[in-house]
Short mmCIF file of C-alpha atoms and ligand atoms in Angstrom, two decimals:
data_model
loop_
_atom_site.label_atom_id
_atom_site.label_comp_id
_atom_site.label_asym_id
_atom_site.label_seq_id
_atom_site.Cartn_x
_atom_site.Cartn_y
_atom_site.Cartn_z
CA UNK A 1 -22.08 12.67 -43.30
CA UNK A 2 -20.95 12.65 -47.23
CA UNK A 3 -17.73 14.80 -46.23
CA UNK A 4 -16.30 12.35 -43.36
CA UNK A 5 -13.93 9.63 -44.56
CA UNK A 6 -15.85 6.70 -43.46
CA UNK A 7 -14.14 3.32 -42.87
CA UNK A 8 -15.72 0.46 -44.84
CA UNK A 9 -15.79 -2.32 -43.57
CA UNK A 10 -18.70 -4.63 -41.47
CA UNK A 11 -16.94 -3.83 -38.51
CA UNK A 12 -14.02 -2.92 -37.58
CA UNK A 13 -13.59 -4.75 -33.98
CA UNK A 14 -10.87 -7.05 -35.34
CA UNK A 15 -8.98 -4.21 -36.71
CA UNK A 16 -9.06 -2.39 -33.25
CA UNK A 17 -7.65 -5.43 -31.57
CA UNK A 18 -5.16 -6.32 -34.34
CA UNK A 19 -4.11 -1.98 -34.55
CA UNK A 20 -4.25 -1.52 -30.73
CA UNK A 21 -2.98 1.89 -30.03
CA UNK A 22 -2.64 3.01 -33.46
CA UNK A 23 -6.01 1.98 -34.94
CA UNK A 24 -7.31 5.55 -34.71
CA UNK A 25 -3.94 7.38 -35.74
CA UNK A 26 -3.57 5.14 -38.62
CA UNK A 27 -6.55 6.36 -40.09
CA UNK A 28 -6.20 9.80 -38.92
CA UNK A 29 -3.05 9.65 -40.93
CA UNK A 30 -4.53 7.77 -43.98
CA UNK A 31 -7.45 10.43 -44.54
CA UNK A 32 -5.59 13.23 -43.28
CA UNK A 33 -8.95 14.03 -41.37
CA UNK A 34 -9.35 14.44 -37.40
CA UNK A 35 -11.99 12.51 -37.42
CA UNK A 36 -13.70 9.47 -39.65
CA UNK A 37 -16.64 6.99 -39.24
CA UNK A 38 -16.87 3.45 -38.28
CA UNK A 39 -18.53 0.55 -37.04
CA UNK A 40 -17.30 -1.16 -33.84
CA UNK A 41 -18.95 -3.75 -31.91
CA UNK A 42 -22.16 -3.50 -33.83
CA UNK A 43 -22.65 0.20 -33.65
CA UNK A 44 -21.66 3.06 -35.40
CA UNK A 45 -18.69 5.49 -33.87
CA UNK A 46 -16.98 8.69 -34.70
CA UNK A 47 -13.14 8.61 -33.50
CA UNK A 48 -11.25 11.93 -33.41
CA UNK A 49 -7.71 12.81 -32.48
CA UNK A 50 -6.06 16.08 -32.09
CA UNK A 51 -6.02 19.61 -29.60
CA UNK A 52 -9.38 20.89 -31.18
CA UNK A 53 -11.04 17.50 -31.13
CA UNK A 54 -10.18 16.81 -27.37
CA UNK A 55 -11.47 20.87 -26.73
CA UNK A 56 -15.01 19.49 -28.28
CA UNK A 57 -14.69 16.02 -26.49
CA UNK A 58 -14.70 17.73 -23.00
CA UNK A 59 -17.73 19.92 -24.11
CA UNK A 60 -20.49 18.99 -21.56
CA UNK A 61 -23.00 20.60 -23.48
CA UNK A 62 -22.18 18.44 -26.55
CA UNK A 63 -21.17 14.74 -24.47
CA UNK A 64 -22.02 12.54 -21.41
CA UNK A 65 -20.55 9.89 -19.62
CA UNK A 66 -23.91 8.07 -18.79
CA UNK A 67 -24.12 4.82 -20.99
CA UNK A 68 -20.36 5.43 -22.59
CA UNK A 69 -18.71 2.75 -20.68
CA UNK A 70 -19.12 -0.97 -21.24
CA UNK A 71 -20.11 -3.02 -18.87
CA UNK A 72 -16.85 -5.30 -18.92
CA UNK A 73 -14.98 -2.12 -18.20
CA UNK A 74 -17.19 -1.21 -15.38
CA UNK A 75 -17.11 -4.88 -13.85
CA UNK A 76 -13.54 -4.96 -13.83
CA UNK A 77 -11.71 -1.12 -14.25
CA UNK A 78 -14.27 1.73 -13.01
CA UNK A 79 -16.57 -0.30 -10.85
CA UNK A 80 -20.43 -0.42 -11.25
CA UNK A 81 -21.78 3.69 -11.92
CA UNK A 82 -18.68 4.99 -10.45
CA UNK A 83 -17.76 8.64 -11.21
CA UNK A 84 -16.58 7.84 -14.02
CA UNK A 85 -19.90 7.20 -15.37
CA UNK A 86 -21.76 9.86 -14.11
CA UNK A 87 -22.88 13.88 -15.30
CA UNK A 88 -23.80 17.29 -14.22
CA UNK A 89 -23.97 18.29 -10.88
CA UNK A 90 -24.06 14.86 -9.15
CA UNK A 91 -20.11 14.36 -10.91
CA UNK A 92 -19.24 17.32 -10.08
CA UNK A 93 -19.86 16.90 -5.86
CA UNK A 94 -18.59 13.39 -6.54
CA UNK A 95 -15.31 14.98 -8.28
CA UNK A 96 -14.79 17.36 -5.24
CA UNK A 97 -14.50 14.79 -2.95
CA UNK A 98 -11.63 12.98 -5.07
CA UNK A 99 -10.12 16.34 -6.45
CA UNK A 100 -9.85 17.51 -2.08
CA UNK A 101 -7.57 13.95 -1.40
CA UNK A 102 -5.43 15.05 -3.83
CA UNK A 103 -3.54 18.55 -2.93
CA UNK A 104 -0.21 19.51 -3.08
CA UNK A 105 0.26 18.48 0.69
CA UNK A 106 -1.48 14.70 -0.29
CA UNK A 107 1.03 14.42 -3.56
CA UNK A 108 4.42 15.06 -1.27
CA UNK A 109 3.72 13.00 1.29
CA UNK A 110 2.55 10.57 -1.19
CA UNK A 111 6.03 11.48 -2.73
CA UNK A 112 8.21 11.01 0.87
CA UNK A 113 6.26 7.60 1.46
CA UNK A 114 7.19 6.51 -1.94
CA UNK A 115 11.23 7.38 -1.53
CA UNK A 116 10.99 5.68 1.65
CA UNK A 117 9.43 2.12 0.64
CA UNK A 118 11.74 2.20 -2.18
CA UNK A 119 15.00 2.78 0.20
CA UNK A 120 13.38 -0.23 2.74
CA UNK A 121 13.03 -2.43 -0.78
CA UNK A 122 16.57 -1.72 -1.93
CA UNK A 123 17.56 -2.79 1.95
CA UNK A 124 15.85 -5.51 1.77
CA UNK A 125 16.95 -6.64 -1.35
CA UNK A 126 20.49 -5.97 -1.95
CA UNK A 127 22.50 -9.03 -3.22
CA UNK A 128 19.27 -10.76 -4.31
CA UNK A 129 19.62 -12.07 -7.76
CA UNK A 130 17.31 -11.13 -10.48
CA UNK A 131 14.33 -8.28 -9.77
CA UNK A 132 11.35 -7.77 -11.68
CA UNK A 133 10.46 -3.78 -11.39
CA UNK A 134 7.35 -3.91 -12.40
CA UNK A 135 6.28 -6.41 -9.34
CA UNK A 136 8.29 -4.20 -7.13
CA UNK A 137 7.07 -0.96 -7.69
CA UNK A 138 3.55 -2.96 -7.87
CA UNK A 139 4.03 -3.76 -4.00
CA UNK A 140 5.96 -0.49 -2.90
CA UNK A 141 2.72 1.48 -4.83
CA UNK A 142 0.31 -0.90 -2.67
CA UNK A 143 1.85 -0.42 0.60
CA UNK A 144 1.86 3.14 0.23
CA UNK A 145 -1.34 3.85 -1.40
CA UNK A 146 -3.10 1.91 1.60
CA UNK A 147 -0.82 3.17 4.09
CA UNK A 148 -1.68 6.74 3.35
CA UNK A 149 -5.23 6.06 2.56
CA UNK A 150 -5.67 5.04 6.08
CA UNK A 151 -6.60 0.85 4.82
CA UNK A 152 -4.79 -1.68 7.29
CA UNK A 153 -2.95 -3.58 4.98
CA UNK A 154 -0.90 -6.62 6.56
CA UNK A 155 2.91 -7.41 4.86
CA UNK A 156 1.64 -10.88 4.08
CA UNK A 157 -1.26 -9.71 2.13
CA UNK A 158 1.14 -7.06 -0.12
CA UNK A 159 1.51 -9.59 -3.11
CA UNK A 160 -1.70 -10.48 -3.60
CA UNK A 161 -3.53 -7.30 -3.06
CA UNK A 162 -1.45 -5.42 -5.48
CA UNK A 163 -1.54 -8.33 -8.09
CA UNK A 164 -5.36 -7.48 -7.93
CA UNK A 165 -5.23 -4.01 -8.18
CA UNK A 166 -3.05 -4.94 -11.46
CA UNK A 167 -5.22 -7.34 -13.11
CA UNK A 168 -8.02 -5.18 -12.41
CA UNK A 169 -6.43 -2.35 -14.90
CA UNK A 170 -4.67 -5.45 -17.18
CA UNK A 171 -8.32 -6.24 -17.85
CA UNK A 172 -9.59 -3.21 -19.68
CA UNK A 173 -8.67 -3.81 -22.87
CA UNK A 174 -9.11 -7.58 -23.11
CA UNK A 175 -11.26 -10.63 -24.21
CA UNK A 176 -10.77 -13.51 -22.64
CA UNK A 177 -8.48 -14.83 -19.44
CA UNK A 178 -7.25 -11.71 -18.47
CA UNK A 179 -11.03 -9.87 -18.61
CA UNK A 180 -12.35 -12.86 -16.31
CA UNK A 181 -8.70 -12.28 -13.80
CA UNK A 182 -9.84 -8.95 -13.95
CA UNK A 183 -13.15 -9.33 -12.56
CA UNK A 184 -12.12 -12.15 -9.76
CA UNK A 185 -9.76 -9.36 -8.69
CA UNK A 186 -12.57 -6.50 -8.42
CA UNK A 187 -14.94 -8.98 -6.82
CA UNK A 188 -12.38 -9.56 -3.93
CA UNK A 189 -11.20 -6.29 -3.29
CA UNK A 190 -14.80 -5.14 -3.14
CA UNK A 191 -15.39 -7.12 -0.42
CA UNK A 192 -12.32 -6.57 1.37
CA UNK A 193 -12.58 -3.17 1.16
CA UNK A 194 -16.47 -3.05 1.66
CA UNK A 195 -15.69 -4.97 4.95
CA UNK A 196 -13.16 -1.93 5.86
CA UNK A 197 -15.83 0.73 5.47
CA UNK A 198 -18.31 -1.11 7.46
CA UNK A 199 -15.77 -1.48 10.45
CA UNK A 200 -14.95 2.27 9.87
CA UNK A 201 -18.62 2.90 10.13
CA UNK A 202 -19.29 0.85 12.76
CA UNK A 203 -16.73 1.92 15.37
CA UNK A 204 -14.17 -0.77 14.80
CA UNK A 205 -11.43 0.43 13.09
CA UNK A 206 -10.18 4.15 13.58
CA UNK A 207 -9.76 6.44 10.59
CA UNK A 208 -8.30 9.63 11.04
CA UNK A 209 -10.24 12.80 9.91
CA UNK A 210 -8.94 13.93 6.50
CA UNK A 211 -7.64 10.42 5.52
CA UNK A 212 -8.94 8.90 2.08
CA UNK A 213 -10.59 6.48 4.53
CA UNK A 214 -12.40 8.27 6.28
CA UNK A 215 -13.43 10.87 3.80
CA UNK A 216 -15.05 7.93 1.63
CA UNK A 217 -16.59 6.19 4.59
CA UNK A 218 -18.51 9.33 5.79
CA UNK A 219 -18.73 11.18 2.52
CA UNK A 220 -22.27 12.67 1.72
CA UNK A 221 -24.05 12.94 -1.76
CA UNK A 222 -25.89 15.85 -2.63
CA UNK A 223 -29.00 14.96 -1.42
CA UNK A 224 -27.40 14.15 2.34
CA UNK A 225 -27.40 11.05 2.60
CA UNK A 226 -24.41 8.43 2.59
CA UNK A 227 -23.03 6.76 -0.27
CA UNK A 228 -23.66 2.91 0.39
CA UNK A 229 -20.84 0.51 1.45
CA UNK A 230 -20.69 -0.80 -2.04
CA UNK A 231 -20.08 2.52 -3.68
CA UNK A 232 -18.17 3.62 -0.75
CA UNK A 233 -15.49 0.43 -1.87
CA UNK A 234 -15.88 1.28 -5.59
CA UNK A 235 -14.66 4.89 -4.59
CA UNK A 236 -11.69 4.31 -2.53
CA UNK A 237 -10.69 1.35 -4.91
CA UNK A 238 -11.16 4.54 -7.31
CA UNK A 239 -8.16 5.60 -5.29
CA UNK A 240 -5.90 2.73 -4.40
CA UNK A 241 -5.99 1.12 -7.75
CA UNK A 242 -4.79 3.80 -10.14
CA UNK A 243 -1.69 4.64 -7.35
CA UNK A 244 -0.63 1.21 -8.03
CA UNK A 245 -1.39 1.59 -11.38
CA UNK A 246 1.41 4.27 -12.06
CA UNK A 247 3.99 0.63 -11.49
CA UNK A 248 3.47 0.74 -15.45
CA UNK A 249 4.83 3.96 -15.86
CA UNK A 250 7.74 4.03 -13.43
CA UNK A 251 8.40 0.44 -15.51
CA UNK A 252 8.66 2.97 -18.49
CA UNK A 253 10.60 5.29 -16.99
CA UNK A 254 13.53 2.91 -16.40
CA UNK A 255 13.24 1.84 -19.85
CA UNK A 256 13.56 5.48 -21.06
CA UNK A 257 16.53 5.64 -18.51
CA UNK A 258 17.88 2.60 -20.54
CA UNK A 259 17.04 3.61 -23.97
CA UNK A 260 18.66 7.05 -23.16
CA UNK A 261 21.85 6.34 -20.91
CA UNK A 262 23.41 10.20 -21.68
CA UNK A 263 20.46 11.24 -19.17
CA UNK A 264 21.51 9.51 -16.54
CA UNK A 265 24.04 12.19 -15.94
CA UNK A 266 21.68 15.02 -16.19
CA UNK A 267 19.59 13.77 -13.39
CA UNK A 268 22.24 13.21 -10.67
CA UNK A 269 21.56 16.84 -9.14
CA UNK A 270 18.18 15.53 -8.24
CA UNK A 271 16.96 18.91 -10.12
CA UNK A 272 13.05 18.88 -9.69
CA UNK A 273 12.80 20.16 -13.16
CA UNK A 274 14.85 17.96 -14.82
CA UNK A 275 13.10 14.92 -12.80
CA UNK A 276 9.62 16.61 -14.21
CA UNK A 277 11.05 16.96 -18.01
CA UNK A 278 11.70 13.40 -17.87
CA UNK A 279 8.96 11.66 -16.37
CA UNK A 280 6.55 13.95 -18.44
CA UNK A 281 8.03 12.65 -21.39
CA UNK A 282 7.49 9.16 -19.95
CA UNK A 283 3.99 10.02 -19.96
CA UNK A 284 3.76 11.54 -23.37
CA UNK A 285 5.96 9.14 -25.55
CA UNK A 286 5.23 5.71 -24.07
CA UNK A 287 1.37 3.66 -24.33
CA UNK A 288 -0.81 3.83 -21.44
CA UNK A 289 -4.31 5.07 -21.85
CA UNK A 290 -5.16 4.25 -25.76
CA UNK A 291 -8.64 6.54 -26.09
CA UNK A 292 -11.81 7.78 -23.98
CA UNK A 293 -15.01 7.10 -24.89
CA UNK A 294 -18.24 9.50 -24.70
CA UNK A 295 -21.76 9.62 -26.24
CA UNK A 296 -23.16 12.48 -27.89
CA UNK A 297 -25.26 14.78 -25.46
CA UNK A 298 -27.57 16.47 -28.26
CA UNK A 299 -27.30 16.72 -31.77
CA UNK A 300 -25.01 19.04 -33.14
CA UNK A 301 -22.13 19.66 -35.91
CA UNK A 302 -17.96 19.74 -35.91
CA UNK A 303 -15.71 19.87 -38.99
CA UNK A 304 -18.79 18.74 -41.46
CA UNK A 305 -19.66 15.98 -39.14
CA UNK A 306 -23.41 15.43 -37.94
CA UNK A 307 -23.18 14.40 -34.19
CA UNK A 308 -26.57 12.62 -33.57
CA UNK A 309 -27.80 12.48 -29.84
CA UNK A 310 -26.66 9.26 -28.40
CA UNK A 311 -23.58 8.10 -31.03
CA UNK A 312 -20.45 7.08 -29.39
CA UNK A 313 -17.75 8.65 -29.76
CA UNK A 314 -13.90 8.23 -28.86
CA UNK A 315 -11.00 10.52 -28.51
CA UNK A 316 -7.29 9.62 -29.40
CA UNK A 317 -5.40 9.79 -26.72
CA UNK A 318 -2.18 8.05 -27.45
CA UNK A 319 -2.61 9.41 -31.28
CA UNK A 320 -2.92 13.37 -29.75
CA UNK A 321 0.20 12.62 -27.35
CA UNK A 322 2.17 11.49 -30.45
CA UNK A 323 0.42 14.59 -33.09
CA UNK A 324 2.95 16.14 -35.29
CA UNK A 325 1.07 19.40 -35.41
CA UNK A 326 1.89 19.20 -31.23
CA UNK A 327 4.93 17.62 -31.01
CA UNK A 328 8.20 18.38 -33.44
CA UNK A 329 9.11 14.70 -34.01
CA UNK A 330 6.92 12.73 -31.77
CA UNK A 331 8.43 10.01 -32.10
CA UNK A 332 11.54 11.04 -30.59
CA UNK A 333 11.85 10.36 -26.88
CA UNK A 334 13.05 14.24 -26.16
CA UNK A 335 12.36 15.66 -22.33
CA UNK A 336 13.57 19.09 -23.28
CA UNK A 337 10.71 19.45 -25.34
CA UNK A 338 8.99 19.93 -21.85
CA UNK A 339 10.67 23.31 -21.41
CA UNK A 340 8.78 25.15 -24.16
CA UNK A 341 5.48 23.13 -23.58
CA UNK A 342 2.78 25.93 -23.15
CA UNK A 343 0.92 23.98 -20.65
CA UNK A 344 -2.21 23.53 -22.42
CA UNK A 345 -5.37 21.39 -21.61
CA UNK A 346 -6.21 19.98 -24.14
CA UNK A 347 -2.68 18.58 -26.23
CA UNK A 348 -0.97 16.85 -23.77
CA UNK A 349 -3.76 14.04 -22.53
CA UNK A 350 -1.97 10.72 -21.14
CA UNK A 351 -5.02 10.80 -18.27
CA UNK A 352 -7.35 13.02 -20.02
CA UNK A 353 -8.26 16.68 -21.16
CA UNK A 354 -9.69 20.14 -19.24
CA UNK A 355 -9.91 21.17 -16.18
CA UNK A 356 -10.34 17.84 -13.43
CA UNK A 357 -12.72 19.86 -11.40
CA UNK A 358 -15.17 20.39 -13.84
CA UNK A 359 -14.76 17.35 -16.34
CA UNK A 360 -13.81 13.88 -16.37
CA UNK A 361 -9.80 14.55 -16.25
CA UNK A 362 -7.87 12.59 -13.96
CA UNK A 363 -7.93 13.94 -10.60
CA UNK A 364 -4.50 12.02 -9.44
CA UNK A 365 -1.93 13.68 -12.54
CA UNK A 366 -0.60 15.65 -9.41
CA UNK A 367 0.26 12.58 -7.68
CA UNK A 368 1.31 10.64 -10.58
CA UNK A 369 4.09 12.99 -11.48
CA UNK A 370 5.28 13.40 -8.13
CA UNK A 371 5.33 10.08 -6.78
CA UNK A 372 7.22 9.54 -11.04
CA UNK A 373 9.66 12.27 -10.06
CA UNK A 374 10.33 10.13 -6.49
CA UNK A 375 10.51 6.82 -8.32
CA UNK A 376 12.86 8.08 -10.91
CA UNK A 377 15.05 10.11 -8.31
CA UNK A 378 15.56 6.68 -6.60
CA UNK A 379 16.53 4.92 -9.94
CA UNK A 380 18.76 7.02 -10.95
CA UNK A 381 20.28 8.81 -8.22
CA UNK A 382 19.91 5.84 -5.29
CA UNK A 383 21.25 2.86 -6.85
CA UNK A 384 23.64 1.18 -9.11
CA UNK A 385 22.64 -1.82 -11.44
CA UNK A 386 22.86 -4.03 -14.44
CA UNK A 387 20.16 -4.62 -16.99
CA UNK A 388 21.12 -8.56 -18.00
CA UNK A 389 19.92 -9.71 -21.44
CA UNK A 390 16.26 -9.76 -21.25
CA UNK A 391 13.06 -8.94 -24.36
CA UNK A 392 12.81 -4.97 -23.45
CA UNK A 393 9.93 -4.83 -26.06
CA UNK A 394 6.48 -3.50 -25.80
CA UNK A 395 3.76 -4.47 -28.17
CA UNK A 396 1.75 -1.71 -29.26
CA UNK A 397 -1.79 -3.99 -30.24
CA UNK A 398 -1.93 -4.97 -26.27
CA UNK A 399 -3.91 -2.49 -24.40
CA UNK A 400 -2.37 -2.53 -21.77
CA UNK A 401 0.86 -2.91 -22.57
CA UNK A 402 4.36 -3.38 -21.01
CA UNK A 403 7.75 -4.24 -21.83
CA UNK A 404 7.61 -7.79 -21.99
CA UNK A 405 10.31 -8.80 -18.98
CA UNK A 406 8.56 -6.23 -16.61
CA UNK A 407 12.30 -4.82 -16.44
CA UNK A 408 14.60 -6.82 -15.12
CA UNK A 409 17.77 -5.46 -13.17
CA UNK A 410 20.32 -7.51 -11.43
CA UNK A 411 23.57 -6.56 -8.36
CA UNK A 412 21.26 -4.55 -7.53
CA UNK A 413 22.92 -1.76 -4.90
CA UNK A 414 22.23 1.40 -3.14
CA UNK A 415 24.93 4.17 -3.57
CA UNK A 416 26.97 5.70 -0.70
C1 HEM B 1 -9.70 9.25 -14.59
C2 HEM B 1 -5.46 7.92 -16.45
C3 HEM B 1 -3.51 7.81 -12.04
C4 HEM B 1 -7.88 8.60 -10.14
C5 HEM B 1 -8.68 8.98 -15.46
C6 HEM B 1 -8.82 9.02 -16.89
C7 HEM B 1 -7.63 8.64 -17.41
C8 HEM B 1 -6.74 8.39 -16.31
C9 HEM B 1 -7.29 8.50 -18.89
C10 HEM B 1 -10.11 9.32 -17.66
C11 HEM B 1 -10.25 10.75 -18.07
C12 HEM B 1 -11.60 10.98 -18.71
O1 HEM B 1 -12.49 10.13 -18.61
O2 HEM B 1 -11.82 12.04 -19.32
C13 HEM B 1 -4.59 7.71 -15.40
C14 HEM B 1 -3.25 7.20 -15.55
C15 HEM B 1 -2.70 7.18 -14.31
C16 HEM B 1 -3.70 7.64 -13.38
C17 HEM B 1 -2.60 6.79 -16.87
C18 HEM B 1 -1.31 6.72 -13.94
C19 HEM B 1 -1.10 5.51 -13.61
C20 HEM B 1 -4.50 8.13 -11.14
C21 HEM B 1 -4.31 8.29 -9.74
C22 HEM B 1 -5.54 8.51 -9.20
C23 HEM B 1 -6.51 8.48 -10.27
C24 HEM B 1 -2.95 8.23 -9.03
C25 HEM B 1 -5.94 8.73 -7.77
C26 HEM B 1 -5.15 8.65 -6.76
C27 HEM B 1 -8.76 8.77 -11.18
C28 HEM B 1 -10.20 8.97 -11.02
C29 HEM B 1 -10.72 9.17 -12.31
C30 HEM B 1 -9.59 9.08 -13.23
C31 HEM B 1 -10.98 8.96 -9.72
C32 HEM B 1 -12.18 9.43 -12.69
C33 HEM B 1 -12.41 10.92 -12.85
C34 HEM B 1 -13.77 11.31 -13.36
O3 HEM B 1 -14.46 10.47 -13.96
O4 HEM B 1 -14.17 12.47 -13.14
N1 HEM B 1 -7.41 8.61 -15.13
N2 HEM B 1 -4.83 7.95 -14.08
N3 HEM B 1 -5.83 8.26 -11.44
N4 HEM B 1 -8.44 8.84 -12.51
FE1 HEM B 1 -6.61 8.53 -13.29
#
């Protein structure tokens, strides 16, 4: 590959954890290339950034899933050979069962259960001192995640369920004390949630018909027969984490609301579109997702780069959210921009490329932004408070990150 910038160097694992979010963009940038070589942990790897790369990237003729992910992501973010690690027609059953949890209907109730835990919150916590949003949309996103999944989830169990939902995403990216969190979280709600398929199985608990519950319990892989209790936990974790996952972005979205006061008085009709502008900008401008990784199907060739069977290979996704050929002045937190967005698949990517049904997209976007567009309707619209003195910044080498206080807001009170 004589034509592809290649980046010297032994390895460049240091680099990624000292660059974080930027390490591919920086380069990107630096060769003025899409793409360029490199070594990372021990192997070589092609990194590419950009609309055409991410078309190529969700080619499933040209890359696979199976082998991409670590094992100390699957042992503390996917699960063990969850969907996310697997091809063909075998993902593509598996991907119907999530994609058919996740319809309009699913996203606005998911959006009405949201509004309402965060109105019982504000209740509840009106004239308390100091509140950390991140913790508390952590525990509204729990309560409702497992409320509408159909999982019995007692009040005094909230904290520390949700905490391990958290530290089971905090771990992705990290050596160290947080990976090791990460997996003593997975281990536990494996077997708390194992337990809750095996009751569901066995008679014990009810789950109603059409519930994530019972849809997991009793769903059937293409060969007929039932996915063990093991995978059956993995999968609805597959669910329940990521809801209370989206905590980091509605943390984000007060920030923006912060960082960009005049648009607090644009949102106070409540207009749908102007709630979606917003929180899609959330999801474009701030870090969430870094990149995706895949490994080369067969051999084959892209912008004078030989793909060899087997390489790994990752796509830019917070580089491609912040492209300059995409976005006039990425770096500009601009919701407008939202109204001439084309809608394509492959240039806006904060949880993936293509079409869900048929790739490895997200299935939950639809849920995200509507149970964002609740969140932010109820921050803007349904209280009043003060943002005390308090370090608002985000690094951009921790993966994942967060402003640093987790957002704090004090006199806290609900309008009207
Ligand atoms: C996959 C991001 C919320 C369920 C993914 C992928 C990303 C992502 C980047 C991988 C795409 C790929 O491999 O090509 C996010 C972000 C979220 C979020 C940033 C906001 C917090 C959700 C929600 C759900 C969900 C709310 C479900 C309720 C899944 C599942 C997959 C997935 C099951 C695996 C899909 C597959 O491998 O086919 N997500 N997601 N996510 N997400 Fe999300």
């Amino acid at each position: 590959n004589e034509k592809v910038p290649e980046d010297k160097s032994l390895d460049n694992s240091l680099a990624l954890m000292q660059e974080g979010y930027l390490f591919i963009k920086n380069r990107v940038d630096k060769y003025q290339s899409d793409l360029f070589e490199t070594r990372l942990l021990g192997q070589k790897v092609i990194c590419m950034s950009g609309e055409e790369a991410a078309k190529v990237f969700y080619d499933p003729e040209r890359f696979q899933r199976t082998g991409a992910a670590p094992k100390r992501v699957q042992k503390t973010l996917f699960g063990v050979n969850a969907i996310q690690t697997m091809d063909g027609q075998a993902h593509k059953h598996r991907k119907h069962l999530f994609m058919s949890l996740m319809t309009p209907s699913h996203q606005n109730r998911l959006a009405d259960l949201v509004m309402e835990q965060w109105q019982a919150s504000a209740t509840k916590l009106e004239g308390a001192g100091r509140i950390v949003l991140f913790d508390e949309a952590q525990m509204v996103l729990c309560r409702v995640a497992c409320h509408w999944a159909g999982v019995p989830l007692k009040e005094s169990e909230v904290k520390e369920r949700a905490k391990d939902f958290s530290a089971m995403v905090d771990a992705f990216g990290a050596l160290g004390p947080r990976h090791w969190k990460g997996r003593r979280a997975r281990r536990r709600a494996e077997e708390w949630i194992k337990e809750v398929i095996e009751d569901v199985r066995a008679g014990k608990l009810m789950a109603n018909e059409g519930s994530v519950l019972y849809a997991m319990a009793f769903h059937k892989e293409l060969d007929g027969t039932q996915l063990d209790t093991q995978m059956a936990a993995i999968e609805l974790i597959n669910v329940l984490r990521p809801i209370v996952a989206i905590a980091t972005f509605i943390t984000f979205t007060a920030l923006a609301l912060h960082e960009n006061p005049e648009w607090k008085g644009k949102l106070c009709s409540g207009d749908s579109d102007d709630l979606e502008r917003f929180i899609q900008e959330v999801r474009r401008y701030y870090p969430f997702g870094p990149f995706l990784g895949a490994r080369v199907r067969r051999d084959f060739s892209w912008n004078q780069c030989e793909f060899k069977e087997g390489m790994l290979v990752l796509l830019d996704m917070y580089g491609t959210n912040h492209d300059s050929r995409l976005w006039e002045r990425p770096d500009e937190f601009r919701p407008e921009r939202f109204k001439e967005w084309k809608g394509s698949l492959f240039d806006f990517i904060p949880q993936g490329g293509g079409d869900p049904a048929m790739g490895h997209r997200c299935p939950g976007e639809g849920i995200t932004v509507e149970v964002m567009k609740a969140s932010l309707d109820f921050i803007a619209n349904k209280i009043d408070y003060e943002v005390p003195e308090q370090d608002l910044s985000y690094s951009l080498t921790k993966m994942p990150t967060l402003p640093e206080s987790g957002f704090i807001i004090s006199n806290m009170r609900q309008k009207e």
